XYZ file of C-alpha atoms in Angstrom:
92
model
C 53.861 51.961 152.702
C 56.862 53.003 150.628
C 60.529 52.872 151.578
C 63.071 54.105 149.068
C 65.480 51.168 149.028
C 67.651 49.832 147.538
C 68.332 48.130 150.865
C 65.771 46.122 152.820
C 63.853 47.879 155.563
C 65.205 47.639 159.097
C 63.254 45.852 161.854
C 62.544 49.285 163.380
C 61.089 50.554 160.095
C 58.889 47.459 159.836
C 57.627 48.016 163.405
C 56.900 51.667 162.561
C 55.036 50.668 159.405
C 52.872 48.248 161.406
C 52.129 50.906 164.043
C 51.103 53.305 161.266
C 48.731 50.685 159.850
C 50.669 49.375 156.855
C 49.843 45.874 155.654
C 52.790 45.799 153.256
C 55.818 47.874 152.323
C 57.536 48.259 148.994
C 60.261 50.082 147.127
C 58.894 50.731 143.655
C 55.114 50.940 143.225
C 54.586 54.315 144.907
C 57.226 56.304 142.972
C 56.144 54.647 139.714
C 52.531 55.699 140.317
C 53.568 59.224 141.293
C 55.568 59.583 138.070
C 52.764 58.156 135.939
C 50.235 60.558 137.478
C 52.652 63.466 136.949
C 52.523 62.690 133.236
C 48.734 62.486 133.297
C 48.408 58.726 133.035
C 45.564 56.859 134.681
C 46.942 54.149 136.935
C 45.878 50.872 138.462
C 48.635 49.202 140.448
C 49.304 45.765 141.841
C 52.395 44.657 143.701
C 53.931 41.257 144.277
C 55.158 40.689 147.820
C 58.414 38.739 147.630
C 59.572 38.565 151.254
C 58.611 39.148 154.870
C 59.939 42.319 156.445
C 63.074 42.414 158.573
C 62.508 40.980 162.033
C 59.260 39.187 161.145
C 60.615 35.655 160.689
C 63.730 35.460 162.830
C 65.869 34.820 159.747
C 67.963 37.142 157.648
C 66.571 38.681 154.504
C 68.080 37.439 151.277
C 68.178 39.220 147.943
C 68.454 35.800 146.277
C 65.215 34.645 147.933
C 63.512 37.844 146.839
C 64.683 37.322 143.242
C 63.497 33.695 143.347
C 60.040 34.674 144.629
C 59.407 37.491 142.128
C 58.638 35.268 139.098
C 56.452 32.990 141.225
C 54.442 35.974 142.445
C 54.334 37.370 138.921
C 52.760 34.183 137.598
C 50.174 34.239 140.388
C 49.370 37.870 139.641
C 49.041 37.079 135.927
C 46.552 34.315 136.762
C 44.474 36.705 138.856
C 44.508 39.371 136.135
C 43.521 36.845 133.453
C 40.506 35.838 135.517
C 39.571 39.460 136.131
C 39.612 40.381 132.443
C 37.775 37.300 131.285
C 40.187 34.567 130.422
C 42.954 35.857 128.235
C 44.436 32.429 127.650
C 46.973 33.844 125.209
C 48.490 36.132 127.861
C 51.815 34.856 129.203
């Protein structure tokens, strides 16, 4: 499910997303795909989840934690994509 950001979702928005069946929420993938399709591009999308939603862990959300997790998730996603396309050992 998409929320516009740039702020984190509220606990109420996370509860609503769960009730509506969302497994994850994000701020950027959906509008990027919409824009790409508008320009006639074919799209396959993958997102990196960098934090739990507000109210899910009992702690406060941190932009620093999100920034720290993004490169870790990016490396994991790159590994998955390399395996899917047959190796690609030269891809960084």
